[in-house]
Amino acid sequence: MTDPLASGTPLVIAAHGTRDESGVAECRALADRIAEKLPGIPVELGFVELAEPGIPEAVRAAVSQAPEVPEGADGDEKPAAAVVVPLMFNTGGHVREDIPEAIDEGRGDARVMYSAPLLPDVRMRKALNRRLAEILAAGEGREEWRSRDTAVVLVGRGALVSDANASHYTLTRMFWEENDLDRVEPAFIQVTRPSVPEALSALAAQGADQIVVQGNFLFPGLLHVWMTEQVEAWQASHPGVEIRIAPVIGDCDEVADVVVDRYREPLDEVGLGEGAPVYMTGLRLQGRKVLVVGAGHVAERRVVRLLEAGAEVHVVAPNSGIQLTRMSRKGLVDLERRAFQVEDLDGVWFVQALTNDPEVNALVAEEADKRGVFCVRGDKGRKGSAFTPATERAGGMTVSVVGDRTPRRSAKLRDEVLRALQG
């Protein structure tokens, strides 16, 4: 496989945008840092809103610098004219809807690849943990706070997409355990609850008297301003509680390195199978053992489908949600709350690696490949040996569509086919 950097494919960084000049400046500084890590690669920065240029303009600028398309190449045979990386944590509305629409507006007939958002990636948590350590340390006329004596409100943006909000809860739990904190409460700045004042009140009711409020925000902007205003208003009526506000993550190597990897991932995957298309087939899993590693929301949805297919489902994960726990109690699935072990693959016909840890997913896929067991990876689909298509059933027929890292387009095409079949 050739080095993806040798292709010269431009990178488009798709950021949210803010009216805060310092936030825009820090975002541009991060883009410069990323460009330094990708010598010879054109890097364009575009914003969803509130700042210029927009993403369509950034995509057009990137496409204009793309390598020349070989004569006769068409469709998926075309080399990628650009890779777009969303500079956002989770798969909220901007990642699912706004950015893909902006890409379509700007790309013309060029092929543009769309990569994954920043989470889950341990480096993003390390950046967040580093900011916490900075605010706990002595300095600027303040004493050092011990983490085990400190409570934290970890504040997310808040989204209309439940998966994005659920991811913030997962992050909160990991943040708590990794930093040996007294306790941590999640909060959201908009759209959903609990709010920042509600989370502060919950901690105060539990006896917390020193609290760090930390926004899981990349750059300075209105969200951080709102958060600060809400904290100050709450503290005015709770003078017995000391509060410190942590800085945003900002321009740093951790974020830059994640973006570089997100850029490389789809280009790395182009070489898998020497560009061969997938071979569509159907699996008869009735009475066959299927392993699911991970127990998050994606795993819950996949397990339901596997049970519908008659599979004997074995789930391995350190923790599980309510739905899988109920399935286990009813005897529908075999659930073991522990880390993945290589021996879990013994006697398995099919496996799905659906954890939020890329290293675990990679290990599952590698060991499955050694055993000749097909594996679906939930984080980096084309690095598994199988895909889960966009599937729906209607009128006695099953329609499945597999796309090239474009699940939104796959689902749209699936729905169009279903409507056509239904007349």
Tab-separated table of C-alpha atoms in Angstrom:
chain	number	residue	atom	x	y	z
A	1	MET	CA	0.000	0.000	0.000
A	2	THR	CA	1.410	3.394	-0.951
A	3	ASP	CA	1.768	6.239	1.498
A	4	PRO	CA	-1.475	8.264	1.299
A	5	LEU	CA	0.545	11.467	1.583
A	6	ALA	CA	2.123	10.639	-1.767
A	7	SER	CA	-1.248	11.182	-3.450
A	8	GLY	CA	-1.204	14.900	-2.675
A	9	THR	CA	-4.939	14.787	-1.954
A	10	PRO	CA	-6.019	18.081	-0.336
A	11	LEU	CA	-7.492	18.212	3.160
A	12	VAL	CA	-10.534	20.297	4.082
A	13	ILE	CA	-11.028	20.977	7.790
A	14	ALA	CA	-14.733	21.558	8.456
A	15	ALA	CA	-15.092	23.646	11.618
A	16	HIS	CA	-18.188	24.980	13.327
A	17	GLY	CA	-17.395	28.683	13.336
A	18	THR	CA	-17.826	31.450	15.890
A	19	ARG	CA	-18.209	35.222	16.014
A	20	ASP	CA	-15.448	35.298	18.625
A	21	GLU	CA	-12.325	36.561	16.856
A	22	SER	CA	-10.028	34.787	19.297
A	23	GLY	CA	-11.862	31.516	18.627
A	24	VAL	CA	-11.476	31.897	14.864
A	25	ALA	CA	-7.814	32.829	15.305
A	26	GLU	CA	-7.156	29.743	17.424
A	27	CYS	CA	-8.944	27.560	14.887
A	28	ARG	CA	-6.751	28.973	12.122
A	29	ALA	CA	-3.680	28.347	14.286
A	30	LEU	CA	-4.732	24.710	14.617
A	31	ALA	CA	-5.166	24.485	10.843
A	32	ASP	CA	-1.626	25.837	10.438
A	33	ARG	CA	-0.344	23.252	12.916
A	34	ILE	CA	-2.074	20.491	10.951
A	35	ALA	CA	-0.604	21.784	7.687
A	36	GLU	CA	2.879	21.591	9.207
A	37	LYS	CA	2.256	17.909	9.932
A	38	LEU	CA	1.200	17.317	6.298
A	39	PRO	CA	4.016	18.788	4.208
A	40	GLY	CA	3.092	19.125	0.560
A	41	ILE	CA	-0.635	18.605	1.196
A	42	PRO	CA	-2.970	21.539	0.471
A	43	VAL	CA	-4.996	22.297	3.615
A	44	GLU	CA	-8.166	24.396	3.477
A	45	LEU	CA	-10.282	25.529	6.423
A	46	GLY	CA	-14.033	26.087	6.097
A	47	PHE	CA	-16.791	26.907	8.577
A	48	VAL	CA	-20.365	25.691	8.904
A	49	GLU	CA	-21.509	29.144	10.007
A	50	LEU	CA	-20.541	32.447	11.630
A	51	ALA	CA	-17.130	32.715	9.939
A	52	GLU	CA	-15.595	32.712	6.479
A	53	PRO	CA	-14.903	30.921	4.244
A	54	GLY	CA	-17.820	28.534	4.201
A	55	ILE	CA	-17.298	24.824	3.655
A	56	PRO	CA	-18.461	24.887	-0.008
A	57	GLU	CA	-15.815	27.525	-0.757
A	58	ALA	CA	-13.143	25.530	1.066
A	59	VAL	CA	-14.098	22.373	-0.846
A	60	ARG	CA	-13.954	24.217	-4.167
A	61	ALA	CA	-10.528	25.605	-3.275
A	62	ALA	CA	-9.293	22.133	-2.336
A	63	VAL	CA	-10.683	20.481	-5.469
A	64	SER	CA	-8.928	23.092	-7.610
A	65	GLN	CA	-5.614	21.883	-6.147
A	66	ALA	CA	-6.354	18.158	-6.500
A	67	PRO	CA	-4.146	15.820	-8.529
A	68	GLU	CA	-5.155	15.388	-12.156
A	69	VAL	CA	-7.829	12.748	-12.775
A	70	PRO	CA	-6.638	9.907	-15.043
A	71	GLU	CA	-8.315	9.888	-18.441
A	72	GLY	CA	-11.379	7.654	-18.530
A	73	ALA	CA	-11.757	7.424	-14.747
A	74	ASP	CA	-15.352	7.679	-13.614
A	75	GLY	CA	-17.392	7.339	-10.410
A	76	ASP	CA	-15.550	5.482	-7.660
A	77	GLU	CA	-12.627	4.923	-10.043
A	78	LYS	CA	-11.785	8.596	-9.706
A	79	PRO	CA	-9.084	9.379	-7.162
A	80	ALA	CA	-10.339	11.471	-4.283
A	81	ALA	CA	-10.107	15.177	-5.063
A	82	ALA	CA	-10.210	16.016	-1.342
A	83	VAL	CA	-10.790	14.566	2.101
A	84	VAL	CA	-13.070	16.463	4.480
A	85	VAL	CA	-12.515	16.027	8.223
A	86	PRO	CA	-15.201	17.438	10.542
A	87	LEU	CA	-13.505	19.344	13.363
A	88	MET	CA	-16.215	18.238	15.756
A	89	PHE	CA	-16.481	15.726	18.551
A	90	ASN	CA	-19.518	13.602	17.704
A	91	THR	CA	-22.053	12.792	15.012
A	92	GLY	CA	-24.500	15.599	15.708
A	93	GLY	CA	-26.616	17.423	13.155
A	94	HIS	CA	-23.728	19.338	11.592
A	95	VAL	CA	-21.754	16.140	10.980
A	96	ARG	CA	-24.744	14.163	9.713
A	97	GLU	CA	-26.517	16.805	7.652
A	98	ASP	CA	-24.959	20.240	7.254
A	99	ILE	CA	-21.390	19.306	6.336
A	100	PRO	CA	-22.355	16.593	3.784
A	101	GLU	CA	-24.747	19.058	2.144
A	102	ALA	CA	-22.017	21.710	2.038
A	103	ILE	CA	-19.608	19.193	0.494
A	104	ASP	CA	-22.129	18.365	-2.230
A	105	GLU	CA	-22.573	22.070	-2.903
A	106	GLY	CA	-18.863	22.660	-3.349
A	107	ARG	CA	-17.483	19.524	-4.972
A	108	GLY	CA	-19.062	19.733	-8.431
A	109	ASP	CA	-18.476	16.363	-10.108
A	110	ALA	CA	-15.298	15.695	-8.115
A	111	ARG	CA	-15.065	12.750	-5.730
A	112	VAL	CA	-14.688	13.981	-2.151
A	113	MET	CA	-14.200	11.609	0.782
A	114	TYR	CA	-15.776	12.375	4.149
A	115	SER	CA	-13.985	11.179	7.257
A	116	ALA	CA	-15.083	10.641	10.860
A	117	PRO	CA	-15.360	13.208	13.681
A	118	LEU	CA	-12.760	13.469	16.439
A	119	LEU	CA	-14.284	11.180	19.055
A	120	PRO	CA	-13.816	8.529	20.214
A	121	ASP	CA	-10.054	8.964	20.404
A	122	VAL	CA	-7.960	8.707	23.528
A	123	ARG	CA	-5.878	11.723	22.478
A	124	MET	CA	-8.912	13.981	22.732
A	125	ARG	CA	-9.430	12.823	26.300
A	126	LYS	CA	-5.749	13.409	27.020
A	127	ALA	CA	-6.112	17.008	25.861
A	128	LEU	CA	-9.147	17.423	28.110
A	129	ASN	CA	-7.311	15.814	31.028
A	130	ARG	CA	-4.356	18.141	30.514
A	131	ARG	CA	-6.593	21.200	30.739
A	132	LEU	CA	-8.038	19.839	33.981
A	133	ALA	CA	-4.556	19.337	35.433
A	134	GLU	CA	-3.683	22.931	34.559
A	135	ILE	CA	-6.680	24.373	36.403
A	136	LEU	CA	-6.101	22.145	39.444
A	137	ALA	CA	-2.466	23.219	39.742
A	138	ALA	CA	-1.332	26.125	41.891
A	139	GLY	CA	-0.832	29.410	40.104
A	140	GLU	CA	-2.239	32.881	39.521
A	141	GLY	CA	-2.872	33.398	43.220
A	142	ARG	CA	-4.636	30.077	43.743
A	143	GLU	CA	-3.750	27.000	45.756
A	144	GLU	CA	-3.421	23.517	44.327
A	145	TRP	CA	-6.560	21.391	44.422
A	146	ARG	CA	-6.281	17.639	44.822
A	147	SER	CA	-8.301	15.802	42.207
A	148	ARG	CA	-9.858	13.402	44.711
A	149	ASP	CA	-11.253	16.388	46.645
A	150	THR	CA	-12.599	18.065	43.514
A	151	ALA	CA	-15.882	17.654	41.679
A	152	VAL	CA	-16.273	18.555	38.017
A	153	VAL	CA	-19.108	19.611	35.760
A	154	LEU	CA	-18.177	18.486	32.249
A	155	VAL	CA	-20.142	20.611	29.811
A	156	GLY	CA	-21.038	19.558	26.281
A	157	ARG	CA	-22.681	21.516	23.499
A	158	GLY	CA	-25.948	19.574	23.470
A	159	ALA	CA	-27.539	18.213	20.303
A	160	LEU	CA	-30.851	17.108	18.844
A	161	VAL	CA	-29.188	13.776	18.026
A	162	SER	CA	-29.467	11.465	21.028
A	163	ASP	CA	-26.326	9.496	20.113
A	164	ALA	CA	-24.228	12.652	20.397
A	165	ASN	CA	-25.638	13.423	23.851
A	166	ALA	CA	-25.125	9.821	24.942
A	167	SER	CA	-21.489	10.044	23.849
A	168	HIS	CA	-21.042	12.974	26.234
A	169	TYR	CA	-22.288	10.816	29.098
A	170	THR	CA	-19.776	8.128	28.133
A	171	LEU	CA	-17.007	10.721	28.015
A	172	THR	CA	-18.043	11.994	31.447
A	173	ARG	CA	-17.695	8.550	32.974
A	174	MET	CA	-14.270	7.959	31.430
A	175	PHE	CA	-13.137	11.447	32.447
A	176	TRP	CA	-14.151	10.705	36.034
A	177	GLU	CA	-12.296	7.417	36.232
A	178	GLU	CA	-9.154	8.611	34.451
A	179	ASN	CA	-8.646	11.624	36.721
A	180	ASP	CA	-9.445	10.161	40.164
A	181	LEU	CA	-12.012	12.888	40.821
A	182	ASP	CA	-14.460	13.023	43.711
A	183	ARG	CA	-17.387	13.023	41.302
A	184	VAL	CA	-18.327	14.319	37.857
A	185	GLU	CA	-21.671	15.503	36.533
A	186	PRO	CA	-22.463	15.932	32.822
A	187	ALA	CA	-24.189	19.097	31.635
A	188	PHE	CA	-25.169	20.724	28.356
A	189	ILE	CA	-25.116	24.339	27.306
A	190	GLN	CA	-28.098	24.146	24.950
A	191	VAL	CA	-30.903	22.005	23.488
A	192	THR	CA	-31.017	19.380	26.233
A	193	ARG	CA	-30.542	18.862	29.964
A	194	PRO	CA	-29.132	18.797	32.584
A	195	SER	CA	-28.087	22.430	32.368
A	196	VAL	CA	-24.947	23.826	33.960
A	197	PRO	CA	-26.838	25.280	36.977
A	198	GLU	CA	-28.658	21.961	37.450
A	199	ALA	CA	-25.381	20.028	37.469
A	200	LEU	CA	-23.800	22.495	39.896
A	201	SER	CA	-26.778	22.205	42.225
A	202	ALA	CA	-26.593	18.411	42.068
A	203	LEU	CA	-22.936	18.471	43.122
A	204	ALA	CA	-23.568	21.008	45.874
A	205	ALA	CA	-26.401	18.848	47.208
A	206	GLN	CA	-23.888	15.998	47.480
A	207	GLY	CA	-21.566	18.157	49.568
A	208	ALA	CA	-19.097	19.341	46.930
A	209	ASP	CA	-17.447	22.603	47.955
A	210	GLN	CA	-14.753	22.904	45.267
A	211	ILE	CA	-15.880	22.443	41.699
A	212	VAL	CA	-14.210	22.769	38.320
A	213	VAL	CA	-16.492	23.589	35.409
A	214	GLN	CA	-14.891	22.350	32.218
A	215	GLY	CA	-16.345	22.854	28.782
A	216	ASN	CA	-15.664	20.157	26.222
A	217	PHE	CA	-15.191	22.868	23.617
A	218	LEU	CA	-12.404	23.183	21.088
A	219	PHE	CA	-12.148	26.969	20.910
A	220	PRO	CA	-13.248	30.146	22.686
A	221	GLY	CA	-16.667	31.294	21.598
A	222	LEU	CA	-20.232	31.962	22.578
A	223	LEU	CA	-20.723	28.549	24.197
A	224	HIS	CA	-17.855	29.170	26.602
A	225	VAL	CA	-19.166	32.675	27.298
A	226	TRP	CA	-22.645	31.331	28.074
A	227	MET	CA	-21.162	28.670	30.309
A	228	THR	CA	-19.126	31.249	32.220
A	229	GLU	CA	-22.145	33.527	32.668
A	230	GLN	CA	-24.251	30.658	33.999
A	231	VAL	CA	-21.512	29.634	36.431
A	232	GLU	CA	-21.077	33.173	37.738
A	233	ALA	CA	-24.829	33.602	38.207
A	234	TRP	CA	-25.077	30.312	40.107
A	235	GLN	CA	-22.064	31.061	42.286
A	236	ALA	CA	-23.511	34.423	43.314
A	237	SER	CA	-26.223	32.552	45.212
A	238	HIS	CA	-23.855	29.836	46.495
A	239	PRO	CA	-20.924	31.744	48.034
A	240	GLY	CA	-19.791	28.727	50.055
A	241	VAL	CA	-18.758	26.808	46.925
A	242	GLU	CA	-15.438	27.555	45.231
A	243	ILE	CA	-15.504	27.255	41.451
A	244	ARG	CA	-12.793	27.322	38.818
A	245	ILE	CA	-13.457	27.415	35.089
A	246	ALA	CA	-11.073	25.376	32.950
A	247	PRO	CA	-9.814	26.676	29.603
A	248	VAL	CA	-11.023	25.239	26.300
A	249	ILE	CA	-8.985	22.514	24.599
A	250	GLY	CA	-7.652	24.900	21.968
A	251	ASP	CA	-4.844	24.603	19.445
A	252	CYS	CA	-2.686	21.643	20.467
A	253	ASP	CA	-0.822	18.641	19.109
A	254	GLU	CA	-3.371	16.122	20.381
A	255	VAL	CA	-6.164	17.561	18.246
A	256	ALA	CA	-3.864	18.115	15.267
A	257	ASP	CA	-2.674	14.507	15.362
A	258	VAL	CA	-6.243	13.190	15.444
A	259	VAL	CA	-7.163	15.317	12.418
A	260	VAL	CA	-4.109	14.047	10.532
A	261	ASP	CA	-5.138	10.462	11.256
A	262	ARG	CA	-8.728	11.167	10.215
A	263	TYR	CA	-7.340	12.545	6.942
A	264	ARG	CA	-5.190	9.487	6.338
A	265	GLU	CA	-7.807	6.862	7.227
A	266	PRO	CA	-10.005	6.993	4.099
A	267	LEU	CA	-6.928	7.296	1.880
A	268	ASP	CA	-5.331	4.296	3.600
A	269	GLU	CA	-8.484	2.308	3.014
A	270	VAL	CA	-8.626	3.041	-0.701
A	271	GLY	CA	-5.790	0.559	-1.175
A	272	LEU	CA	-7.513	-2.288	0.649
A	273	GLY	CA	-8.381	-5.032	-1.800
A	274	GLU	CA	-6.638	-3.058	-4.562
A	275	GLY	CA	-9.858	-1.130	-5.151
A	276	ALA	CA	-11.985	-4.240	-5.596
A	277	PRO	CA	-15.703	-3.787	-4.931
A	278	VAL	CA	-17.349	-5.650	-2.085
A	279	TYR	CA	-18.984	-8.991	-2.807
A	280	MET	CA	-22.598	-8.754	-1.736
A	281	THR	CA	-24.030	-11.805	-0.022
A	282	GLY	CA	-26.427	-12.812	2.735
A	283	LEU	CA	-25.535	-14.667	5.914
A	284	ARG	CA	-27.727	-17.380	7.395
A	285	LEU	CA	-26.957	-17.063	11.091
A	286	GLN	CA	-29.738	-19.224	12.515
A	287	GLY	CA	-28.252	-21.123	15.456
A	288	ARG	CA	-24.733	-19.847	14.771
A	289	LYS	CA	-22.575	-18.079	17.351
A	290	VAL	CA	-21.957	-14.381	16.699
A	291	LEU	CA	-19.649	-12.295	18.874
A	292	VAL	CA	-20.327	-8.620	19.563
A	293	VAL	CA	-17.499	-6.762	21.304
A	294	GLY	CA	-18.869	-3.593	22.876
A	295	ALA	CA	-22.224	-2.712	24.381
A	296	GLY	CA	-22.993	0.870	23.369
A	297	HIS	CA	-25.904	2.209	21.348
A	298	VAL	CA	-24.584	0.865	18.041
A	299	ALA	CA	-24.097	-2.574	19.582
A	300	GLU	CA	-27.640	-2.543	20.940
A	301	ARG	CA	-29.056	-1.867	17.476
A	302	ARG	CA	-26.883	-4.509	15.830
A	303	VAL	CA	-27.751	-7.131	18.453
A	304	VAL	CA	-31.459	-6.681	17.745
A	305	ARG	CA	-30.835	-7.357	14.045
A	306	LEU	CA	-28.675	-10.378	14.814
A	307	LEU	CA	-31.358	-11.840	17.065
A	308	GLU	CA	-33.922	-11.304	14.313
A	309	ALA	CA	-31.641	-13.394	12.077
A	310	GLY	CA	-31.680	-16.194	14.649
A	311	ALA	CA	-28.059	-15.838	15.736
A	312	GLU	CA	-26.770	-16.981	19.109
A	313	VAL	CA	-25.345	-13.668	20.277
A	314	HIS	CA	-22.454	-13.451	22.721
A	315	VAL	CA	-21.648	-9.913	23.950
A	316	VAL	CA	-18.389	-8.986	25.666
A	317	ALA	CA	-17.964	-5.519	27.194
A	318	PRO	CA	-16.822	-4.059	30.528
A	319	ASN	CA	-20.141	-2.215	30.873
A	320	SER	CA	-23.570	-2.473	29.297
A	321	GLY	CA	-26.660	-0.334	28.979
A	322	ILE	CA	-30.193	-1.052	30.107
A	323	GLN	CA	-31.347	-2.690	26.868
A	324	LEU	CA	-28.578	-5.289	26.654
A	325	THR	CA	-28.829	-5.973	30.377
A	326	ARG	CA	-32.528	-6.729	29.952
A	327	MET	CA	-31.810	-8.965	26.961
A	328	SER	CA	-29.291	-10.867	29.055
A	329	ARG	CA	-31.714	-11.330	31.941
A	330	LYS	CA	-34.309	-12.674	29.525
A	331	GLY	CA	-31.779	-15.141	28.143
A	332	LEU	CA	-31.771	-13.572	24.685
A	333	VAL	CA	-28.031	-12.887	24.683
A	334	ASP	CA	-25.000	-14.190	26.542
A	335	LEU	CA	-23.470	-11.087	28.170
A	336	GLU	CA	-20.068	-11.055	29.872
A	337	ARG	CA	-18.986	-7.801	31.532
A	338	ARG	CA	-15.241	-7.851	30.999
A	339	ALA	CA	-12.590	-6.902	28.471
A	340	PHE	CA	-12.241	-8.763	25.177
A	341	GLN	CA	-10.057	-11.870	25.172
A	342	VAL	CA	-8.714	-13.597	22.084
A	343	GLU	CA	-10.378	-16.838	23.193
A	344	ASP	CA	-13.769	-15.149	22.747
A	345	LEU	CA	-13.407	-15.846	19.024
A	346	ASP	CA	-13.350	-19.613	19.497
A	347	GLY	CA	-16.288	-21.207	17.695
A	348	VAL	CA	-17.527	-17.869	16.329
A	349	TRP	CA	-18.955	-17.565	12.811
A	350	PHE	CA	-19.132	-13.774	12.627
A	351	VAL	CA	-17.935	-10.898	14.824
A	352	GLN	CA	-18.693	-7.209	15.203
A	353	ALA	CA	-16.116	-4.958	16.907
A	354	LEU	CA	-18.151	-2.028	18.215
A	355	THR	CA	-16.206	-0.546	21.124
A	356	ASN	CA	-15.181	3.100	21.455
A	357	ASP	CA	-11.520	2.050	21.616
A	358	PRO	CA	-9.892	1.787	18.153
A	359	GLU	CA	-7.088	-0.382	19.545
A	360	VAL	CA	-9.541	-2.974	20.840
A	361	ASN	CA	-11.460	-2.958	17.562
A	362	ALA	CA	-8.212	-3.390	15.633
A	363	LEU	CA	-7.207	-6.328	17.840
A	364	VAL	CA	-10.575	-8.024	17.365
A	365	ALA	CA	-10.364	-7.584	13.583
A	366	GLU	CA	-6.770	-8.831	13.450
A	367	GLU	CA	-7.464	-11.943	15.517
A	368	ALA	CA	-10.672	-12.662	13.599
A	369	ASP	CA	-8.757	-12.458	10.329
A	370	LYS	CA	-6.236	-15.011	11.598
A	371	ARG	CA	-9.113	-17.405	12.233
A	372	GLY	CA	-10.861	-16.774	8.929
A	373	VAL	CA	-13.811	-15.117	10.683
A	374	PHE	CA	-15.445	-12.136	9.002
A	375	CYS	CA	-15.377	-9.011	11.172
A	376	VAL	CA	-17.277	-5.722	11.024
A	377	ARG	CA	-15.503	-2.741	12.589
A	378	GLY	CA	-17.815	-0.039	13.863
A	379	ASP	CA	-15.161	2.684	13.907
A	380	LYS	CA	-13.164	2.112	10.707
A	381	GLY	CA	-15.419	0.108	8.456
A	382	ARG	CA	-13.021	-0.559	5.616
A	383	LYS	CA	-10.417	-1.974	7.980
A	384	GLY	CA	-12.758	-4.808	8.813
A	385	SER	CA	-13.363	-7.749	6.491
A	386	ALA	CA	-17.119	-7.127	6.246
A	387	PHE	CA	-19.541	-4.205	6.168
A	388	THR	CA	-22.952	-3.771	7.717
A	389	PRO	CA	-25.099	-2.244	4.971
A	390	ALA	CA	-27.986	0.174	5.306
A	391	THR	CA	-30.806	-2.371	5.477
A	392	GLU	CA	-34.587	-2.305	5.616
A	393	ARG	CA	-37.331	-4.837	4.980
A	394	ALA	CA	-40.650	-4.265	3.271
A	395	GLY	CA	-43.116	-6.329	1.278
A	396	GLY	CA	-41.231	-9.556	1.850
A	397	MET	CA	-38.014	-8.088	0.472
A	398	THR	CA	-34.774	-6.972	2.108
A	399	VAL	CA	-32.964	-3.992	0.608
A	400	SER	CA	-29.328	-3.421	1.563
A	401	VAL	CA	-26.967	-0.745	0.281
A	402	VAL	CA	-23.223	-0.546	0.883
A	403	GLY	CA	-21.505	2.776	0.181
A	404	ASP	CA	-17.918	3.982	0.266
A	405	ARG	CA	-17.789	5.601	3.734
A	406	THR	CA	-21.043	7.418	3.001
A	407	PRO	CA	-23.705	5.877	5.274
A	408	ARG	CA	-26.006	8.855	4.796
A	409	ARG	CA	-26.063	8.384	1.028
A	410	SER	CA	-26.468	4.621	1.462
A	411	ALA	CA	-29.507	5.111	3.693
A	412	LYS	CA	-30.992	7.628	1.267
A	413	LEU	CA	-30.576	5.255	-1.684
A	414	ARG	CA	-32.018	2.378	0.351
A	415	ASP	CA	-35.118	4.430	1.123
A	416	GLU	CA	-35.516	5.467	-2.515
A	417	VAL	CA	-35.338	1.829	-3.639
A	418	LEU	CA	-37.910	0.831	-1.031
A	419	ARG	CA	-40.290	3.559	-2.146
A	420	ALA	CA	-39.916	2.430	-5.753
A	421	LEU	CA	-40.618	-1.196	-4.816
A	422	GLN	CA	-43.671	-0.202	-2.823
A	423	GLY	CA	-45.058	1.606	-5.832
